[in-house]
Amino acid sequence: MIWLMLVTLVLVFIIGFRVLNSQSRRATKALSKRLNLDPVYVESLVSLMGKPAGDEFVDYLSRDNESHFANAASVLFIYQVFIVDESDESLMFWRGVLRKAYLPTTLSGEHVRLALSFLRETEPDAQEMHAFRLRYNARFAPAETFTEAEHGNVYSIDSRLNRH
């Protein structure tokens, strides 16, 4: 009789744990699958954020929107390259992860602000993170941005009218 109560108690704890963490597991699994990574990278990011910011990040990912995935991937990129490992190998690896997932590889000021809000428990230096963004974009973005702008197929109506 006691073993039946113990088994029931263990099952209740296991089911309760799975139900309480299901949204978090789904969100980290979705981002991991999108980036083709082990979930441990996203889970370590969420655990480093702390409870309130981690919950906000999971809610942000749960919206299941492509722009939210791209922004969350940029936050993961900033975390891995700016906080965990700033080596060139790490930078190239994580940039390759974003490229393989067909996500934007340039970092905007909004990405940095989003990373600062989610990583507020670690208290990263905002000026250093902005300087990192500028160095990173100067290294990679100009070649991509200018070639697209020069050879793009979108033209302003005003620019065509002013030529004639």
PDB file of C-alpha atoms in Angstrom:
ATOM      1  CA  MET A   1       0.000   0.000   0.000  1.00  0.00           C
ATOM      2  CA  ILE A   2       2.835   2.413   0.835  1.00  0.00           C
ATOM      3  CA  TRP A   3       4.577   1.692  -2.469  1.00  0.00           C
ATOM      4  CA  LEU A   4       1.367   2.618  -4.307  1.00  0.00           C
ATOM      5  CA  MET A   5       1.259   5.985  -2.560  1.00  0.00           C
ATOM      6  CA  LEU A   6       4.947   6.594  -3.292  1.00  0.00           C
ATOM      7  CA  VAL A   7       4.514   5.746  -6.984  1.00  0.00           C
ATOM      8  CA  THR A   8       1.474   8.029  -7.171  1.00  0.00           C
ATOM      9  CA  LEU A   9       3.403  10.835  -5.496  1.00  0.00           C
ATOM     10  CA  VAL A  10       6.353  10.438  -7.883  1.00  0.00           C
ATOM     11  CA  LEU A  11       4.012  10.434 -10.907  1.00  0.00           C
ATOM     12  CA  VAL A  12       2.282  13.584  -9.688  1.00  0.00           C
ATOM     13  CA  PHE A  13       5.643  15.356  -9.319  1.00  0.00           C
ATOM     14  CA  ILE A  14       6.839  14.220 -12.757  1.00  0.00           C
ATOM     15  CA  ILE A  15       3.619  15.249 -14.495  1.00  0.00           C
ATOM     16  CA  GLY A  16       3.513  18.546 -12.603  1.00  0.00           C
ATOM     17  CA  PHE A  17       7.106  19.331 -13.549  1.00  0.00           C
ATOM     18  CA  ARG A  18       6.441  18.580 -17.215  1.00  0.00           C
ATOM     19  CA  VAL A  19       3.279  20.693 -17.263  1.00  0.00           C
ATOM     20  CA  LEU A  20       4.947  23.644 -15.531  1.00  0.00           C
ATOM     21  CA  ASN A  21       7.940  23.610 -17.895  1.00  0.00           C
ATOM     22  CA  SER A  22       6.141  22.743 -21.126  1.00  0.00           C
ATOM     23  CA  GLN A  23       6.033  26.302 -22.531  1.00  0.00           C
ATOM     24  CA  SER A  24       9.711  26.817 -21.794  1.00  0.00           C
ATOM     25  CA  ARG A  25      10.650  23.484 -23.363  1.00  0.00           C
ATOM     26  CA  ARG A  26       8.570  24.174 -26.471  1.00  0.00           C
ATOM     27  CA  ALA A  27      10.061  27.630 -26.936  1.00  0.00           C
ATOM     28  CA  THR A  28      13.660  26.476 -26.528  1.00  0.00           C
ATOM     29  CA  LYS A  29      13.013  23.480 -28.757  1.00  0.00           C
ATOM     30  CA  ALA A  30      11.507  25.694 -31.464  1.00  0.00           C
ATOM     31  CA  LEU A  31      14.487  28.074 -31.496  1.00  0.00           C
ATOM     32  CA  SER A  32      16.964  25.191 -31.315  1.00  0.00           C
ATOM     33  CA  LYS A  33      15.254  23.443 -34.198  1.00  0.00           C
ATOM     34  CA  ARG A  34      15.172  26.646 -36.260  1.00  0.00           C
ATOM     35  CA  LEU A  35      18.893  27.190 -35.671  1.00  0.00           C
ATOM     36  CA  ASN A  36      19.734  23.472 -35.946  1.00  0.00           C
ATOM     37  CA  LEU A  37      21.487  23.492 -32.547  1.00  0.00           C
ATOM     38  CA  ASP A  38      21.423  21.450 -29.385  1.00  0.00           C
ATOM     39  CA  PRO A  39      18.842  22.856 -26.940  1.00  0.00           C
ATOM     40  CA  VAL A  40      21.575  23.241 -24.315  1.00  0.00           C
ATOM     41  CA  TYR A  41      22.667  26.564 -25.878  1.00  0.00           C
ATOM     42  CA  VAL A  42      19.222  28.119 -25.594  1.00  0.00           C
ATOM     43  CA  GLU A  43      18.576  26.576 -22.184  1.00  0.00           C
ATOM     44  CA  SER A  44      21.839  27.980 -20.818  1.00  0.00           C
ATOM     45  CA  LEU A  45      20.870  31.411 -22.140  1.00  0.00           C
ATOM     46  CA  VAL A  46      17.446  31.231 -20.495  1.00  0.00           C
ATOM     47  CA  SER A  47      18.892  30.020 -17.197  1.00  0.00           C
ATOM     48  CA  LEU A  48      21.517  32.800 -17.198  1.00  0.00           C
ATOM     49  CA  MET A  49      18.794  35.404 -17.744  1.00  0.00           C
ATOM     50  CA  GLY A  50      17.182  34.640 -14.408  1.00  0.00           C
ATOM     51  CA  LYS A  51      13.561  33.843 -13.712  1.00  0.00           C
ATOM     52  CA  PRO A  52      11.777  37.098 -14.723  1.00  0.00           C
ATOM     53  CA  ALA A  53      13.823  37.799 -17.848  1.00  0.00           C
ATOM     54  CA  GLY A  54      13.848  34.101 -18.781  1.00  0.00           C
ATOM     55  CA  ASP A  55      10.063  34.009 -18.586  1.00  0.00           C
ATOM     56  CA  GLU A  56       9.882  37.155 -20.731  1.00  0.00           C
ATOM     57  CA  PHE A  57      12.208  35.545 -23.292  1.00  0.00           C
ATOM     58  CA  VAL A  58      10.098  32.368 -23.374  1.00  0.00           C
ATOM     59  CA  ASP A  59       6.932  34.449 -23.798  1.00  0.00           C
ATOM     60  CA  TYR A  60       8.664  36.380 -26.582  1.00  0.00           C
ATOM     61  CA  LEU A  61       9.567  33.136 -28.349  1.00  0.00           C
ATOM     62  CA  SER A  62       6.104  31.681 -27.796  1.00  0.00           C
ATOM     63  CA  ARG A  63       4.565  34.254 -30.113  1.00  0.00           C
ATOM     64  CA  ASP A  64       5.749  32.002 -32.959  1.00  0.00           C
ATOM     65  CA  ASN A  65       6.537  34.864 -35.302  1.00  0.00           C
ATOM     66  CA  GLU A  66       9.471  34.866 -37.748  1.00  0.00           C
ATOM     67  CA  SER A  67      10.689  38.271 -36.587  1.00  0.00           C
ATOM     68  CA  HIS A  68      10.627  37.077 -32.968  1.00  0.00           C
ATOM     69  CA  PHE A  69      12.716  34.033 -33.913  1.00  0.00           C
ATOM     70  CA  ALA A  70      15.195  36.281 -35.729  1.00  0.00           C
ATOM     71  CA  ASN A  71      15.428  38.658 -32.774  1.00  0.00           C
ATOM     72  CA  ALA A  72      15.777  35.801 -30.278  1.00  0.00           C
ATOM     73  CA  ALA A  73      18.507  34.275 -32.449  1.00  0.00           C
ATOM     74  CA  SER A  74      20.295  37.639 -32.416  1.00  0.00           C
ATOM     75  CA  VAL A  75      20.069  37.721 -28.619  1.00  0.00           C
ATOM     76  CA  LEU A  76      21.534  34.202 -28.519  1.00  0.00           C
ATOM     77  CA  PHE A  77      24.256  35.313 -30.936  1.00  0.00           C
ATOM     78  CA  ILE A  78      25.134  38.332 -28.785  1.00  0.00           C
ATOM     79  CA  TYR A  79      25.161  36.181 -25.658  1.00  0.00           C
ATOM     80  CA  GLN A  80      27.408  33.525 -27.182  1.00  0.00           C
ATOM     81  CA  VAL A  81      29.823  35.899 -28.919  1.00  0.00           C
ATOM     82  CA  PHE A  82      29.866  38.899 -26.584  1.00  0.00           C
ATOM     83  CA  ILE A  83      29.522  37.241 -23.170  1.00  0.00           C
ATOM     84  CA  VAL A  84      30.579  33.588 -23.469  1.00  0.00           C
ATOM     85  CA  ASP A  85      33.396  33.525 -26.041  1.00  0.00           C
ATOM     86  CA  GLU A  86      34.663  36.501 -28.070  1.00  0.00           C
ATOM     87  CA  SER A  87      37.114  34.494 -30.174  1.00  0.00           C
ATOM     88  CA  ASP A  88      37.091  34.672 -33.970  1.00  0.00           C
ATOM     89  CA  GLU A  89      36.234  30.966 -34.155  1.00  0.00           C
ATOM     90  CA  SER A  90      33.151  31.515 -31.997  1.00  0.00           C
ATOM     91  CA  LEU A  91      32.158  34.563 -34.023  1.00  0.00           C
ATOM     92  CA  MET A  92      32.424  32.682 -37.305  1.00  0.00           C
ATOM     93  CA  PHE A  93      30.598  29.638 -35.931  1.00  0.00           C
ATOM     94  CA  TRP A  94      27.625  31.628 -34.610  1.00  0.00           C
ATOM     95  CA  ARG A  95      27.469  33.809 -37.699  1.00  0.00           C
ATOM     96  CA  GLY A  96      27.377  30.596 -39.742  1.00  0.00           C
ATOM     97  CA  VAL A  97      24.518  29.311 -37.589  1.00  0.00           C
ATOM     98  CA  LEU A  98      22.499  32.438 -38.396  1.00  0.00           C
ATOM     99  CA  ARG A  99      23.333  32.219 -42.100  1.00  0.00           C
ATOM    100  CA  LYS A 100      22.392  28.523 -42.332  1.00  0.00           C
ATOM    101  CA  ALA A 101      19.047  29.328 -40.694  1.00  0.00           C
ATOM    102  CA  TYR A 102      18.513  32.126 -43.272  1.00  0.00           C
ATOM    103  CA  LEU A 103      18.319  34.755 -40.543  1.00  0.00           C
ATOM    104  CA  PRO A 104      19.795  38.269 -40.729  1.00  0.00           C
ATOM    105  CA  THR A 105      23.434  38.380 -39.728  1.00  0.00           C
ATOM    106  CA  THR A 106      23.683  42.131 -39.144  1.00  0.00           C
ATOM    107  CA  LEU A 107      23.086  43.493 -35.665  1.00  0.00           C
ATOM    108  CA  SER A 108      20.922  46.543 -35.183  1.00  0.00           C
ATOM    109  CA  GLY A 109      20.630  48.850 -32.221  1.00  0.00           C
ATOM    110  CA  GLU A 110      17.285  47.210 -31.457  1.00  0.00           C
ATOM    111  CA  HIS A 111      18.987  43.823 -31.185  1.00  0.00           C
ATOM    112  CA  VAL A 112      21.425  45.261 -28.666  1.00  0.00           C
ATOM    113  CA  ARG A 113      18.642  46.896 -26.647  1.00  0.00           C
ATOM    114  CA  LEU A 114      16.681  43.639 -26.666  1.00  0.00           C
ATOM    115  CA  ALA A 115      19.765  41.712 -25.523  1.00  0.00           C
ATOM    116  CA  LEU A 116      20.408  44.277 -22.786  1.00  0.00           C
ATOM    117  CA  SER A 117      16.838  43.925 -21.511  1.00  0.00           C
ATOM    118  CA  PHE A 118      16.893  40.116 -21.511  1.00  0.00           C
ATOM    119  CA  LEU A 119      20.420  39.885 -20.081  1.00  0.00           C
ATOM    120  CA  ARG A 120      19.868  42.513 -17.388  1.00  0.00           C
ATOM    121  CA  GLU A 121      20.705  40.023 -14.597  1.00  0.00           C
ATOM    122  CA  THR A 122      24.280  39.748 -15.909  1.00  0.00           C
ATOM    123  CA  GLU A 123      24.545  43.544 -16.056  1.00  0.00           C
ATOM    124  CA  PRO A 124      26.434  43.805 -19.354  1.00  0.00           C
ATOM    125  CA  ASP A 125      27.991  47.151 -20.213  1.00  0.00           C
ATOM    126  CA  ALA A 126      25.742  48.855 -22.761  1.00  0.00           C
ATOM    127  CA  GLN A 127      28.545  50.915 -24.290  1.00  0.00           C
ATOM    128  CA  GLU A 128      30.759  47.860 -24.747  1.00  0.00           C
ATOM    129  CA  MET A 129      27.888  45.964 -26.358  1.00  0.00           C
ATOM    130  CA  HIS A 130      27.189  48.842 -28.746  1.00  0.00           C
ATOM    131  CA  ALA A 131      30.906  49.023 -29.570  1.00  0.00           C
ATOM    132  CA  PHE A 132      30.857  45.276 -30.240  1.00  0.00           C
ATOM    133  CA  ARG A 133      27.889  45.760 -32.589  1.00  0.00           C
ATOM    134  CA  LEU A 134      29.724  48.493 -34.490  1.00  0.00           C
ATOM    135  CA  ARG A 135      32.907  46.390 -34.791  1.00  0.00           C
ATOM    136  CA  TYR A 136      30.931  43.364 -35.909  1.00  0.00           C
ATOM    137  CA  ASN A 137      28.871  45.268 -38.477  1.00  0.00           C
ATOM    138  CA  ALA A 138      31.964  47.065 -39.773  1.00  0.00           C
ATOM    139  CA  ARG A 139      33.636  43.699 -40.282  1.00  0.00           C
ATOM    140  CA  PHE A 140      30.758  41.861 -41.983  1.00  0.00           C
ATOM    141  CA  ALA A 141      27.833  44.116 -42.889  1.00  0.00           C
ATOM    142  CA  PRO A 142      29.255  46.636 -45.391  1.00  0.00           C
ATOM    143  CA  ALA A 143      29.930  44.080 -48.114  1.00  0.00           C
ATOM    144  CA  GLU A 144      26.460  42.570 -47.753  1.00  0.00           C
ATOM    145  CA  THR A 145      24.530  45.807 -47.268  1.00  0.00           C
ATOM    146  CA  PHE A 146      26.092  47.872 -50.023  1.00  0.00           C
ATOM    147  CA  THR A 147      25.925  45.181 -52.684  1.00  0.00           C
ATOM    148  CA  GLU A 148      22.239  44.661 -51.977  1.00  0.00           C
ATOM    149  CA  ALA A 149      21.557  48.407 -51.996  1.00  0.00           C
ATOM    150  CA  GLU A 150      23.450  49.026 -55.218  1.00  0.00           C
ATOM    151  CA  HIS A 151      22.008  46.096 -57.121  1.00  0.00           C
ATOM    152  CA  GLY A 152      18.561  45.855 -55.553  1.00  0.00           C
ATOM    153  CA  ASN A 153      15.400  46.040 -57.592  1.00  0.00           C
ATOM    154  CA  VAL A 154      13.576  48.557 -55.386  1.00  0.00           C
ATOM    155  CA  TYR A 155      13.642  52.120 -56.641  1.00  0.00           C
ATOM    156  CA  SER A 156      12.136  55.232 -55.176  1.00  0.00           C
ATOM    157  CA  ILE A 157       9.585  57.017 -57.315  1.00  0.00           C
ATOM    158  CA  ASP A 158      11.055  60.370 -56.282  1.00  0.00           C
ATOM    159  CA  SER A 159      14.515  59.417 -57.509  1.00  0.00           C
ATOM    160  CA  ARG A 160      13.148  58.487 -60.959  1.00  0.00           C
ATOM    161  CA  LEU A 161      11.229  61.739 -61.233  1.00  0.00           C
ATOM    162  CA  ASN A 162      14.220  63.873 -60.261  1.00  0.00           C
ATOM    163  CA  ARG A 163      16.428  62.349 -62.977  1.00  0.00           C
ATOM    164  CA  HIS A 164      14.325  63.593 -65.882  1.00  0.00           C
TER     165      HIS A 164
END
